C-alpha atoms as an extended CHARMM CRD file, in Angstrom:
* protein
*
       149  EXT
         1         1  MET       CA             -6.2270000000       10.2590000000      -12.6580000000  PROA      1               0.0000000000
         2         2  ILE       CA             -5.2410000000        7.2290000000      -11.1250000000  PROA      2               0.0000000000
         3         3  LEU       CA             -4.8350000000        7.3360000000       -7.2420000000  PROA      3               0.0000000000
         4         4  VAL       CA             -2.9620000000        4.7660000000       -5.5890000000  PROA      4               0.0000000000
         5         5  VAL       CA             -3.9860000000        3.9920000000       -1.6230000000  PROA      5               0.0000000000
         6         6  TYR       CA             -1.5060000000        2.1150000000        0.9840000000  PROA      6               0.0000000000
         7         7  ARG       CA             -2.7220000000        0.8320000000        4.0620000000  PROA      7               0.0000000000
         8         8  ILE       CA              0.1110000000        0.3620000000        6.7450000000  PROA      8               0.0000000000
         9         9  LEU       CA              0.9470000000       -1.4650000000        9.9860000000  PROA      9               0.0000000000
        10        10  TYR       CA              4.2960000000       -3.6070000000        9.4460000000  PROA      10              0.0000000000
        11        11  GLY       CA              5.3910000000       -4.6920000000        6.8960000000  PROA      11              0.0000000000
        12        12  THR       CA              7.9480000000       -2.4360000000        4.8240000000  PROA      12              0.0000000000
        13        13  ASP       CA             10.2880000000       -5.2410000000        3.5370000000  PROA      13              0.0000000000
        14        14  PHE       CA              8.7930000000       -4.8020000000       -0.3880000000  PROA      14              0.0000000000
        15        15  LEU       CA              6.9910000000       -0.8460000000       -0.1780000000  PROA      15              0.0000000000
        16        16  GLU       CA              9.9380000000        0.3980000000       -1.9260000000  PROA      16              0.0000000000
        17        17  ARG       CA              9.4360000000       -2.5080000000       -4.9360000000  PROA      17              0.0000000000
        18        18  SER       CA              5.8350000000       -1.8620000000       -4.2450000000  PROA      18              0.0000000000
        19        19  ILE       CA              5.7940000000        1.9950000000       -4.5770000000  PROA      19              0.0000000000
        20        20  ARG       CA              8.2540000000        1.8750000000       -7.7920000000  PROA      20              0.0000000000
        21        21  SER       CA              5.8980000000       -1.2910000000       -8.9500000000  PROA      21              0.0000000000
        22        22  VAL       CA              2.8500000000        2.2360000000       -9.5340000000  PROA      22              0.0000000000
        23        23  TYR       CA              4.9520000000        4.6150000000       -9.9470000000  PROA      23              0.0000000000
        24        24  GLY       CA              4.8200000000        5.5090000000      -13.2780000000  PROA      24              0.0000000000
        25        25  GLY       CA              1.0160000000        4.1100000000      -13.6940000000  PROA      25              0.0000000000
        26        26  ALA       CA             -0.2070000000        6.6280000000      -10.6240000000  PROA      26              0.0000000000
        27        27  ASP       CA             -0.7270000000       10.4390000000      -10.6090000000  PROA      27              0.0000000000
        28        28  LYS       CA             -0.9880000000       10.5700000000       -6.8590000000  PROA      28              0.0000000000
        29        29  ILE       CA              0.0420000000        7.9540000000       -4.0790000000  PROA      29              0.0000000000
        30        30  PHE       CA             -1.7690000000        7.4970000000       -0.4650000000  PROA      30              0.0000000000
        31        31  VAL       CA              0.6710000000        6.8350000000        1.8200000000  PROA      31              0.0000000000
        32        32  GLY       CA             -1.3650000000        5.4690000000        5.2490000000  PROA      32              0.0000000000
        33        33  TYR       CA              0.3070000000        4.1890000000        8.4850000000  PROA      33              0.0000000000
        34        34  SER       CA             -0.2980000000        3.2870000000       11.6450000000  PROA      34              0.0000000000
        35        35  SER       CA              1.7640000000        2.6400000000       14.4740000000  PROA      35              0.0000000000
        36        36  GLU       CA             -0.5250000000        0.2130000000       16.8740000000  PROA      36              0.0000000000
        37        37  PRO       CA             -2.7450000000       -2.9160000000       15.9240000000  PROA      37              0.0000000000
        38        38  TRP       CA             -6.3930000000       -2.1190000000       16.2030000000  PROA      38              0.0000000000
        39        39  SER       CA             -6.4960000000       -4.4210000000       19.2310000000  PROA      39              0.0000000000
        40        40  ARG       CA             -3.6910000000       -2.8490000000       20.8020000000  PROA      40              0.0000000000
        41        41  PRO       CA             -3.0400000000       -6.0780000000       22.3550000000  PROA      41              0.0000000000
        42        42  ALA       CA             -0.5210000000       -6.7190000000       25.5390000000  PROA      42              0.0000000000
        43        43  ASN       CA              2.5720000000       -7.0330000000       24.8140000000  PROA      43              0.0000000000
        44        44  PHE       CA              2.9200000000       -6.1730000000       21.1500000000  PROA      44              0.0000000000
        45        45  PRO       CA              6.6080000000       -4.9020000000       20.2930000000  PROA      45              0.0000000000
        46        46  ASN       CA              7.2440000000       -1.2420000000       19.0220000000  PROA      46              0.0000000000
        47        47  ILE       CA              6.6440000000       -1.7090000000       15.2740000000  PROA      47              0.0000000000
        48        48  ARG       CA              9.6250000000        0.5230000000       14.9540000000  PROA      48              0.0000000000
        49        49  ASP       CA             11.6710000000       -0.7740000000       16.6710000000  PROA      49              0.0000000000
        50        50  ILE       CA             11.6060000000       -4.0240000000       14.4720000000  PROA      50              0.0000000000
        51        51  GLU       CA             11.4670000000       -2.2280000000       11.3710000000  PROA      51              0.0000000000
        52        52  GLN       CA             11.8170000000        0.8610000000        9.6080000000  PROA      52              0.0000000000
        53        53  SER       CA              9.2390000000        3.0370000000        9.6990000000  PROA      53              0.0000000000
        54        54  PRO       CA              7.3600000000        3.7690000000        6.2420000000  PROA      54              0.0000000000
        55        55  PRO       CA              7.7190000000        7.4580000000        6.2770000000  PROA      55              0.0000000000
        56        56  ASP       CA             11.8770000000        6.3180000000        6.9990000000  PROA      56              0.0000000000
        57        57  VAL       CA             11.8930000000        4.1380000000        4.3190000000  PROA      57              0.0000000000
        58        58  ILE       CA              9.6740000000        6.6590000000        1.3570000000  PROA      58              0.0000000000
        59        59  GLU       CA             11.5390000000        9.3290000000        1.8640000000  PROA      59              0.0000000000
        60        60  LYS       CA             15.0480000000        7.4580000000        1.8210000000  PROA      60              0.0000000000
        61        61  HSD       CA             14.0350000000        6.1870000000       -1.6410000000  PROA      61              0.0000000000
        62        62  PHE       CA             11.5170000000        9.1590000000       -3.3110000000  PROA      62              0.0000000000
        63        63  ASP       CA             12.0680000000       12.6950000000       -3.9790000000  PROA      63              0.0000000000
        64        64  LEU       CA              8.4100000000       14.2210000000       -1.7900000000  PROA      64              0.0000000000
        65        65  LEU       CA              8.9650000000       17.1610000000       -3.3310000000  PROA      65              0.0000000000
        66        66  GLU       CA              7.6790000000       15.9090000000       -6.5400000000  PROA      66              0.0000000000
        67        67  GLY       CA              4.3500000000       16.3360000000       -4.6900000000  PROA      67              0.0000000000
        68        68  LYS       CA              3.2080000000       12.1930000000       -6.5930000000  PROA      68              0.0000000000
        69        69  ILE       CA              3.5620000000       10.9690000000       -3.5460000000  PROA      69              0.0000000000
        70        70  THR       CA              1.6440000000       11.6480000000        0.7000000000  PROA      70              0.0000000000
        71        71  ILE       CA              2.3280000000       10.0070000000        3.5220000000  PROA      71              0.0000000000
        72        72  PHE       CA              0.1360000000       10.8690000000        6.3760000000  PROA      72              0.0000000000
        73        73  SER       CA             -0.0010000000        9.1040000000        9.8030000000  PROA      73              0.0000000000
        74        74  HSD       CA             -3.5860000000        7.2060000000       10.9500000000  PROA      74              0.0000000000
        75        75  GLN       CA             -4.4440000000        5.1480000000       14.2670000000  PROA      75              0.0000000000
        76        76  LEU       CA             -8.0990000000        3.8400000000       14.2910000000  PROA      76              0.0000000000
        77        77  ASN       CA             -9.7660000000        1.4650000000       16.6730000000  PROA      77              0.0000000000
        78        78  THR       CA            -11.0300000000       -1.3030000000       14.4150000000  PROA      78              0.0000000000
        79        79  PRO       CA            -10.5810000000       -2.1400000000       10.4160000000  PROA      79              0.0000000000
        80        80  LYS       CA            -14.3380000000       -1.4410000000        9.8370000000  PROA      80              0.0000000000
        81        81  GLY       CA            -14.4320000000        1.7620000000        7.3660000000  PROA      81              0.0000000000
        82        82  GLU       CA             -9.9980000000        2.2180000000        7.4280000000  PROA      82              0.0000000000
        83        83  PHE       CA            -10.1310000000        2.0580000000        3.4900000000  PROA      83              0.0000000000
        84        84  ASN       CA            -13.1600000000        4.0560000000        3.1680000000  PROA      84              0.0000000000
        85        85  TYR       CA            -11.3710000000        6.4050000000        5.8520000000  PROA      85              0.0000000000
        86        86  LEU       CA             -7.8670000000        6.3670000000        3.8830000000  PROA      86              0.0000000000
        87        87  TYR       CA            -10.4550000000        7.3590000000        0.5160000000  PROA      87              0.0000000000
        88        88  LYS       CA            -11.8650000000       10.3820000000        2.0010000000  PROA      88              0.0000000000
        89        89  GLN       CA             -8.4610000000       11.3760000000        3.6810000000  PROA      89              0.0000000000
        90        90  ALA       CA             -7.0860000000       11.3170000000        0.0520000000  PROA      90              0.0000000000
        91        91  VAL       CA             -9.9740000000       13.2070000000       -1.7620000000  PROA      91              0.0000000000
        92        92  ASP       CA             -9.8290000000       15.7210000000        0.8090000000  PROA      92              0.0000000000
        93        93  PHE       CA             -6.1730000000       16.3550000000        0.2450000000  PROA      93              0.0000000000
        94        94  LEU       CA             -6.7630000000       16.5640000000       -3.6850000000  PROA      94              0.0000000000
        95        95  GLY       CA             -9.9240000000       18.3650000000       -3.9710000000  PROA      95              0.0000000000
        96        96  ILE       CA            -11.0270000000       16.0680000000       -6.3760000000  PROA      96              0.0000000000
        97        97  LYS       CA            -12.2720000000       12.9380000000       -6.7610000000  PROA      97              0.0000000000
        98        98  PRO       CA            -10.0090000000       10.3270000000       -8.4250000000  PROA      98              0.0000000000
        99        99  ASP       CA            -10.9760000000        8.1280000000      -11.6010000000  PROA      99              0.0000000000
       100       100  ILE       CA             -9.6220000000        4.7250000000      -10.1210000000  PROA      100             0.0000000000
       101       101  VAL       CA             -8.6940000000        4.3350000000       -7.1930000000  PROA      101             0.0000000000
       102       102  VAL       CA             -5.9470000000        1.1150000000       -6.3450000000  PROA      102             0.0000000000
       103       103  PHE       CA             -5.7880000000        0.4550000000       -3.0810000000  PROA      103             0.0000000000
       104       104  MET       CA             -2.5800000000       -0.9230000000       -1.9630000000  PROA      104             0.0000000000
       105       105  GLU       CA             -1.2930000000       -3.5500000000        0.4440000000  PROA      105             0.0000000000
       106       106  PRO       CA              3.1910000000       -2.4450000000        1.9020000000  PROA      106             0.0000000000
       107       107  ASP       CA              4.5480000000       -6.4740000000        0.6380000000  PROA      107             0.0000000000
       108       108  MET       CA              1.6330000000       -5.9550000000       -3.0980000000  PROA      108             0.0000000000
       109       109  VAL       CA              4.6780000000       -5.3900000000       -5.8430000000  PROA      109             0.0000000000
       110       110  TRP       CA              3.8960000000       -5.2930000000       -9.5250000000  PROA      110             0.0000000000
       111       111  GLY       CA              5.8410000000       -6.5760000000      -12.1900000000  PROA      111             0.0000000000
       112       112  PRO       CA              7.0750000000       -4.6940000000      -15.0440000000  PROA      112             0.0000000000
       113       113  GLY       CA              4.1300000000       -2.6780000000      -16.8490000000  PROA      113             0.0000000000
       114       114  VAL       CA              1.0000000000       -4.8830000000      -14.7820000000  PROA      114             0.0000000000
       115       115  PHE       CA              0.1920000000       -2.2240000000      -13.3380000000  PROA      115             0.0000000000
       116       116  LYS       CA             -0.3370000000        0.1870000000      -16.6790000000  PROA      116             0.0000000000
       117       117  SER       CA             -2.6280000000       -2.8250000000      -17.9280000000  PROA      117             0.0000000000
       118       118  PHE       CA             -4.2860000000       -3.0280000000      -15.1140000000  PROA      118             0.0000000000
       119       119  VAL       CA             -5.7550000000        0.1930000000      -14.9950000000  PROA      119             0.0000000000
       120       120  GLU       CA             -6.0110000000        0.1750000000      -18.5350000000  PROA      120             0.0000000000
       121       121  GLU       CA             -8.5370000000       -2.8430000000      -17.9320000000  PROA      121             0.0000000000
       122       122  ALA       CA            -10.1770000000       -0.9850000000      -15.4250000000  PROA      122             0.0000000000
       123       123  LYS       CA            -11.0590000000        1.8670000000      -17.1140000000  PROA      123             0.0000000000
       124       124  ASP       CA            -14.2800000000        0.3100000000      -18.4490000000  PROA      124             0.0000000000
       125       125  LYS       CA            -14.9710000000       -1.6500000000      -15.5660000000  PROA      125             0.0000000000
       126       126  SER       CA            -16.9620000000       -0.5640000000      -11.9400000000  PROA      126             0.0000000000
       127       127  HSD       CA            -14.5050000000       -2.8160000000       -9.8080000000  PROA      127             0.0000000000
       128       128  LEU       CA            -11.7250000000       -4.9610000000      -10.5220000000  PROA      128             0.0000000000
       129       129  PHE       CA             -9.5660000000       -7.6050000000       -8.9450000000  PROA      129             0.0000000000
       130       130  ALA       CA             -6.1140000000       -8.5000000000       -8.9970000000  PROA      130             0.0000000000
       131       131  PRO       CA             -4.8210000000      -11.3960000000       -6.7980000000  PROA      131             0.0000000000
       132       132  GLN       CA             -0.7160000000      -11.1960000000       -5.8450000000  PROA      132             0.0000000000
       133       133  ILE       CA              1.6790000000      -13.6930000000       -5.1530000000  PROA      133             0.0000000000
       134       134  GLU       CA              1.9820000000      -13.9260000000       -1.4280000000  PROA      134             0.0000000000
       135       135  MET       CA              5.9240000000      -13.3410000000       -0.2710000000  PROA      135             0.0000000000
       136       136  TRP       CA              7.2530000000      -12.9970000000        3.0030000000  PROA      136             0.0000000000
       137       137  LYS       CA             11.0800000000      -11.3870000000        2.8060000000  PROA      137             0.0000000000
       138       138  THR       CA             12.2280000000      -13.8100000000       -0.0050000000  PROA      138             0.0000000000
       139       139  GLN       CA             11.1360000000      -15.8800000000       -2.9980000000  PROA      139             0.0000000000
       140       140  GLU       CA             11.7120000000      -18.8270000000       -0.7250000000  PROA      140             0.0000000000
       141       141  TYR       CA              8.2650000000      -18.0260000000        1.8310000000  PROA      141             0.0000000000
       142       142  ARG       CA              5.9420000000      -17.3550000000       -0.9520000000  PROA      142             0.0000000000
       143       143  ILE       CA              2.5400000000      -18.9930000000       -1.1920000000  PROA      143             0.0000000000
       144       144  THR       CA              2.2440000000      -21.0370000000       -3.7320000000  PROA      144             0.0000000000
       145       145  ARG       CA             -1.1500000000      -20.7340000000       -5.8710000000  PROA      145             0.0000000000
       146       146  LYS       CA             -0.8290000000      -23.6540000000       -7.8810000000  PROA      146             0.0000000000
       147       147  ASP       CA              0.6320000000      -26.0390000000       -9.6650000000  PROA      147             0.0000000000
       148       148  ASN       CA              3.5290000000      -24.9530000000       -7.4810000000  PROA      148             0.0000000000
       149       149  VAL       CA              3.3850000000      -21.8330000000       -8.8400000000  PROA      149             0.0000000000
């Protein structure tokens, strides 16, 4: 089983495209989202006042009755152990351990066919890392890697 786990505080601009980019290659997708940052700074804006909530985006674009996507709210006081927490929540919900786990951020979007290739390559490895091209809103704001690519 291939499990994709999302961790979200804010940044739902690319969430639909991100989920679509892994949807065909994942067996289950778990989306853990928070409403406040770990540090809870004074005067931090209510995130839902500035963007759509992860459940709103997902429910608008995906059929949750298919059972492939599970959304749950979580709030921790520190980032330490957060991925372990999300993984445990997913495994407890599923009742079995997955063969492959891919941790995602909501702005990570795989090119067509790339996620499936990544999963194939990961099958005989203990771990694998895939650097991403970072964008903010549009291609205009991307963080270049090298040679302006």
